[in-house]
Tab-separated table of C-alpha atoms in Angstrom:
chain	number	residue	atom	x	y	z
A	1	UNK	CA	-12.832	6.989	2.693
A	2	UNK	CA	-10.123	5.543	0.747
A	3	UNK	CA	-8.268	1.671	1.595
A	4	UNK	CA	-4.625	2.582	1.981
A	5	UNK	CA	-3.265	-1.398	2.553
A	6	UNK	CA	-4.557	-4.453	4.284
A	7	UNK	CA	-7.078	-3.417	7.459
A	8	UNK	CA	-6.047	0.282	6.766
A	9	UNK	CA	-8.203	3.033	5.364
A	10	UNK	CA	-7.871	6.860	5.685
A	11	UNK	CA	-10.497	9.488	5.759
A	12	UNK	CA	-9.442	13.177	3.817
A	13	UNK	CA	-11.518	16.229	5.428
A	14	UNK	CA	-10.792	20.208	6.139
A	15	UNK	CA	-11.372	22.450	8.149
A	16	UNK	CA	-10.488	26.065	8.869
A	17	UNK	CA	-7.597	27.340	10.826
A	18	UNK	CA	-7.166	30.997	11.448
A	19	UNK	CA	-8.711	31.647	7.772
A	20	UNK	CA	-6.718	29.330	6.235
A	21	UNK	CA	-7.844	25.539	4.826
A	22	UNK	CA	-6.343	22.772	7.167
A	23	UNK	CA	-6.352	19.405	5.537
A	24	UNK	CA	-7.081	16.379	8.191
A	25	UNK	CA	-6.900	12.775	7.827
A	26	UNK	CA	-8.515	10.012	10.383
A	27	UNK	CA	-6.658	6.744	10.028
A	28	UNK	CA	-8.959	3.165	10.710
A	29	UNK	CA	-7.323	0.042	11.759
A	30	UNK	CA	-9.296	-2.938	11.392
A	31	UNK	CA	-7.459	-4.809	14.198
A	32	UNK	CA	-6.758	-8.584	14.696
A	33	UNK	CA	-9.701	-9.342	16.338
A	34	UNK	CA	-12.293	-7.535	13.974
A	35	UNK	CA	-12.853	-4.705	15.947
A	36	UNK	CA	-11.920	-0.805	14.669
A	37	UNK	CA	-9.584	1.792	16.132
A	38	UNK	CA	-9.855	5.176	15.233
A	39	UNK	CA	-6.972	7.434	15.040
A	40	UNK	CA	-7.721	11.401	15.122
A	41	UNK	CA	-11.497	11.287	13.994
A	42	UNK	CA	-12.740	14.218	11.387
A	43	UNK	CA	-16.388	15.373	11.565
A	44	UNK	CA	-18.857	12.646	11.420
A	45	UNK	CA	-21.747	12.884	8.823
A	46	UNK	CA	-24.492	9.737	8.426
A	47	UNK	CA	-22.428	8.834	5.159
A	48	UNK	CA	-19.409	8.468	6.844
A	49	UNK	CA	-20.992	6.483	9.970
A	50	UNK	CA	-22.314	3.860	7.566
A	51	UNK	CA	-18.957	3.552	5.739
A	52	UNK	CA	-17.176	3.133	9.302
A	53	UNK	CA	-19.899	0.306	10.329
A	54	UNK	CA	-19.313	-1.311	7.378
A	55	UNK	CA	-15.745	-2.160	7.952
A	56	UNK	CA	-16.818	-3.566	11.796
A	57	UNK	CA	-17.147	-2.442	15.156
A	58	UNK	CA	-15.826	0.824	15.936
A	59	UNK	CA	-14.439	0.137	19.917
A	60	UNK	CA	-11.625	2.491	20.327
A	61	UNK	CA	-11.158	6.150	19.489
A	62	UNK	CA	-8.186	7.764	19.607
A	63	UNK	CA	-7.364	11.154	20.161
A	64	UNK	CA	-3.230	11.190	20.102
A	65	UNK	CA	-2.171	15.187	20.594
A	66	UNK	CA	-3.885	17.696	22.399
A	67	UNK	CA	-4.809	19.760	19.509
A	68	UNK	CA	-7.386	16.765	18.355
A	69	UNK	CA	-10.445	16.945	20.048
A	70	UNK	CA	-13.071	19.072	18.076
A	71	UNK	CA	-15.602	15.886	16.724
A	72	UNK	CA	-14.221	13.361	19.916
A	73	UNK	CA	-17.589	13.911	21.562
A	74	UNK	CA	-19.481	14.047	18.268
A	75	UNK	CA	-17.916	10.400	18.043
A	76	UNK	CA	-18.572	9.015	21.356
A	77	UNK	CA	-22.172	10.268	21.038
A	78	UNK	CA	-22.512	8.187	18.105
A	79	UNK	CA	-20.981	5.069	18.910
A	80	UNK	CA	-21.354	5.082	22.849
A	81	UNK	CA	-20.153	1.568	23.491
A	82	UNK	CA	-16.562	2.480	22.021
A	83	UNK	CA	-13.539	3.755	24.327
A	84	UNK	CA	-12.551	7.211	24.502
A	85	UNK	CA	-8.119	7.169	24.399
A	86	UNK	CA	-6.672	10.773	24.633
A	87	UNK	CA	-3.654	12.845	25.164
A	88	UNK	CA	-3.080	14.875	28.023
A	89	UNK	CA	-4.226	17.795	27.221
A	90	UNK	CA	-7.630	16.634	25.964
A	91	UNK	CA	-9.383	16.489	29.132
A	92	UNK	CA	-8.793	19.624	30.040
A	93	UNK	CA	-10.600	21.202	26.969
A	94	UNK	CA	-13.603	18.676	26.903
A	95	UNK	CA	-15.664	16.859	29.466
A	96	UNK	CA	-15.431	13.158	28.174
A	97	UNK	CA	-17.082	11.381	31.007
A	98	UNK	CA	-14.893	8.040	31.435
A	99	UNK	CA	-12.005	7.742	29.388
A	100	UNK	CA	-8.265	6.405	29.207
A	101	UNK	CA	-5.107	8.292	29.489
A	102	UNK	CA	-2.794	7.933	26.615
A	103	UNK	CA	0.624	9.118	29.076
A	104	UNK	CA	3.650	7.540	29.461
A	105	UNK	CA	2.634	4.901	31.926
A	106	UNK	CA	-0.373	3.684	29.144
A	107	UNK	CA	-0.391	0.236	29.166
A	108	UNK	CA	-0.526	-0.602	24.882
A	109	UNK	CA	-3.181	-2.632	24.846
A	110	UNK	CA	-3.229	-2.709	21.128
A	111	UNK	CA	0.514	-4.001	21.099
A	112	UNK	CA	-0.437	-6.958	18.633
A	113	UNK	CA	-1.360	-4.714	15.919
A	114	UNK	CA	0.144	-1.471	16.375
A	115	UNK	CA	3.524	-0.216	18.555
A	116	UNK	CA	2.774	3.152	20.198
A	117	UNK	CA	5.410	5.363	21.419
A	118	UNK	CA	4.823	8.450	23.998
A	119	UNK	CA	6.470	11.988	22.870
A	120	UNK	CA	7.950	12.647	26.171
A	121	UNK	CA	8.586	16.519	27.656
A	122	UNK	CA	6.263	18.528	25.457
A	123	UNK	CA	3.227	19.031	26.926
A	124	UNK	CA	2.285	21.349	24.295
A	125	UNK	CA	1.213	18.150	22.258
A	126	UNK	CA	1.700	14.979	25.133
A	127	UNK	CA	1.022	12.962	21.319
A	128	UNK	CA	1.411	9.362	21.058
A	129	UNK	CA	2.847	7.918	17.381
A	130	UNK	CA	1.920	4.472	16.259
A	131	UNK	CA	3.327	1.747	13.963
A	132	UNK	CA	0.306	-0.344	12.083
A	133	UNK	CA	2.505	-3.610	12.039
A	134	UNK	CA	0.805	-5.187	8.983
A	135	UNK	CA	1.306	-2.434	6.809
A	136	UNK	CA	4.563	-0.720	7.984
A	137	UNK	CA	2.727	2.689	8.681
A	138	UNK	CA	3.767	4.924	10.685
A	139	UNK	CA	0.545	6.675	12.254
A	140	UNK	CA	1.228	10.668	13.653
A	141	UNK	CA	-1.170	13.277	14.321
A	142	UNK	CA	1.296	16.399	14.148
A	143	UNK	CA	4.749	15.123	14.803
A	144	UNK	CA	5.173	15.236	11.003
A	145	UNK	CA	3.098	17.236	8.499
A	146	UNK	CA	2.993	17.724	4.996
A	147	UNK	CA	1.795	20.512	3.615
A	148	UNK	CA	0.994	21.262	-0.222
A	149	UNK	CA	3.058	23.453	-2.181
A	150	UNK	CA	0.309	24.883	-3.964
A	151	UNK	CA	-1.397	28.461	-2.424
A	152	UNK	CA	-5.064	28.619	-1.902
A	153	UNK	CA	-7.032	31.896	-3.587
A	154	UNK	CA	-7.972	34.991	-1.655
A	155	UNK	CA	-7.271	35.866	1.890
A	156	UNK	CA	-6.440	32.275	2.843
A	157	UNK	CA	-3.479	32.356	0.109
A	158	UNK	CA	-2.481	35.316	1.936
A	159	UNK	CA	-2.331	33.952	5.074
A	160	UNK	CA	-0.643	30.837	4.063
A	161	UNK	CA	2.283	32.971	2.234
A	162	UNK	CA	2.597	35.347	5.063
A	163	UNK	CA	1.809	33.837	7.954
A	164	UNK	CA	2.013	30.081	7.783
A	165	UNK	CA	4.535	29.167	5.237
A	166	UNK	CA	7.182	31.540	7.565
A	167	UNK	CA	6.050	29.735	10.460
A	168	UNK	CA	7.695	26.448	9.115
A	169	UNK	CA	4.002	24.568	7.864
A	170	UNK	CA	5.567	24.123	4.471
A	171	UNK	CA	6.037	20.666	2.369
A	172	UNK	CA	7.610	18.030	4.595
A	173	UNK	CA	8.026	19.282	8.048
A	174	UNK	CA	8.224	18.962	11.841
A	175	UNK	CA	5.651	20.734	13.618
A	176	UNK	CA	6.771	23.847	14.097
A	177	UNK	CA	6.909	24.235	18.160
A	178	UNK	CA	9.284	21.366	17.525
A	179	UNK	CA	11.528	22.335	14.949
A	180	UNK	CA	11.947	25.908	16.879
A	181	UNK	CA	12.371	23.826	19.795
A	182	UNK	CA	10.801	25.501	22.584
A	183	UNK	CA	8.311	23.098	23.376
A	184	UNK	CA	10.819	20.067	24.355
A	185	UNK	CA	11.025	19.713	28.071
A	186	UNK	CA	14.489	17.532	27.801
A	187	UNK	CA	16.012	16.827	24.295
A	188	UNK	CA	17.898	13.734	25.240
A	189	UNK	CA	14.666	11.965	26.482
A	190	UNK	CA	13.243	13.133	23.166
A	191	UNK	CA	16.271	12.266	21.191
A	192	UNK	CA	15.608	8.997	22.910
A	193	UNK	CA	12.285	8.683	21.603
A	194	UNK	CA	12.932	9.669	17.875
A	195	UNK	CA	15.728	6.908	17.607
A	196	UNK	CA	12.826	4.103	19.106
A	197	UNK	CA	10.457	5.006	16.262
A	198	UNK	CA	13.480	5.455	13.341
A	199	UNK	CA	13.808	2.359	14.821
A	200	UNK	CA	10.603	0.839	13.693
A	201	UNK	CA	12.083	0.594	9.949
A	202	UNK	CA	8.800	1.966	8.493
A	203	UNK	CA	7.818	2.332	5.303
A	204	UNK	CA	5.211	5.188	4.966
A	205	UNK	CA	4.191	8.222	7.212
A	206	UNK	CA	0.679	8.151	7.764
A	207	UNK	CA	0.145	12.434	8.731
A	208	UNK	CA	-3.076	13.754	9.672
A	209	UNK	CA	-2.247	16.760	7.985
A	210	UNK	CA	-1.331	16.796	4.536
A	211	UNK	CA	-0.231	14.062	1.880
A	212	UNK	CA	0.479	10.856	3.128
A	213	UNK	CA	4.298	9.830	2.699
A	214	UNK	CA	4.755	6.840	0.605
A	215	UNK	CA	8.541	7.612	-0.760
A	216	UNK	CA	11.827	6.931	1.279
A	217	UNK	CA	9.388	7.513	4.424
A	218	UNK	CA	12.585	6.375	6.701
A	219	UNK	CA	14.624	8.643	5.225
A	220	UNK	CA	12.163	11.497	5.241
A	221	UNK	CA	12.199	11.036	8.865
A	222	UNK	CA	15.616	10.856	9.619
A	223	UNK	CA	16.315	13.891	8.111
A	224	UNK	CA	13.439	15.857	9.639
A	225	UNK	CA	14.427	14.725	13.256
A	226	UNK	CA	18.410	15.136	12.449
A	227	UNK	CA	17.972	18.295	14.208
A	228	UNK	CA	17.821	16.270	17.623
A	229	UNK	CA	21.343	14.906	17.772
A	230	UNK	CA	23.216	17.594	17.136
């Protein structure tokens, strides 16, 4: 676990997608108050509980995009007393017992430290995107990737030349379902949406996958999302 600016760390991990190596990244605020919200939490070993503690109360865990809920329950067994926050979609996979719906009618009850804006129309993800105020960082879960140029050895190097890389999950990028397209239910409502966070004047993309973007991070993602205005 790394400190990335005041009351913001990140946590690196991988896993394995489809035979490839997937890198991940879980984002923890340190909020006004004291207490800790966790954005898109990674597996949890005893090392990495005790790191967590140390840094405060861990009260709210955040699963932002549908595709994000392998180690939610993992979490919640571990720190019981926190709230569960998830996407749409996330309900469906798991049973969470009680938890809170992160749609469009989500009251942000976080508002003094972070905005949060709802992706609207694509159900395929129903992800939320948050601005850590203190910091300027702009928290996503797979809106935006960034993927390494370098190719891993073996089969998974294979897969990532064939397979992935054509796909679109190369250096700087949309997710894919978006930059194709499909996915968006109305592209003015989302064309809406992109302009409220360009909006936010931020100056780093915090991804969950891949290298965190510290460089011209506005004008990364202006150019990524020009796509939705023409």
């Amino acid at each position: 676990m790394r400190n990335i600016g005041e009351d913001i760390w990140v946590h690196e991990d991988v896993m394995i997608m489809a035979g490839a190596p997937l890198r991940l990244r879980m984002t923890i605020v340190r909020l006004s108050d004291g207490r800790l919200w966790l954005h898109s939490p990674t597996a949890l070993s005893p090392a990495l509980k005790q790191e967590v503690e140390a840094l405060g109360p861990v009260t709210f865990l955040v699963g932002a995009s549908n595709g994000h809920n392998k180690w939610l329950l993992q979490w919640q067994e571990a720190f019981p007393e926190a709230g569960l926050y998830v996407s749409g979609g996330i309900p469906k996979k798991l049973n969470l017992g009680k938890y809170h719906l992160l749609d469009e009618a989500f009251d942000n009850i976080w508002r003094e430290d972070l905005e949060r804006e709802y992706m609207p129309g694509v159900s395929f993800f129903n992800e939320s995107v948050f601005l850590h105020k203190k910091t300027r960082s702009l928290i996503v879960t797979d809106f935006i990737q960034n993927h390494s140029d370098e190719t891993p050895p073996g089969l998974a190097g294979v897969l990532t030349k064939c397979i992935f890389r054509p796909l679109g999950f190369k250096g700087k990028c949309l997710a894919p379902p978006l930059k194709m397209g499909f996915t968006i239910k109305n592209k003015v409502d989302f064309a809406a949406f992109v302009t409220r966070v360009k909006n936010w004047e931020f100056e780093r993309i915090v991804v969950t996958h891949g290298d965190i973007i510290e460089t011209d991070a506005g004008q990364v993602f202006a150019g990524l999302c020009e796509r939705f205005f023409k």
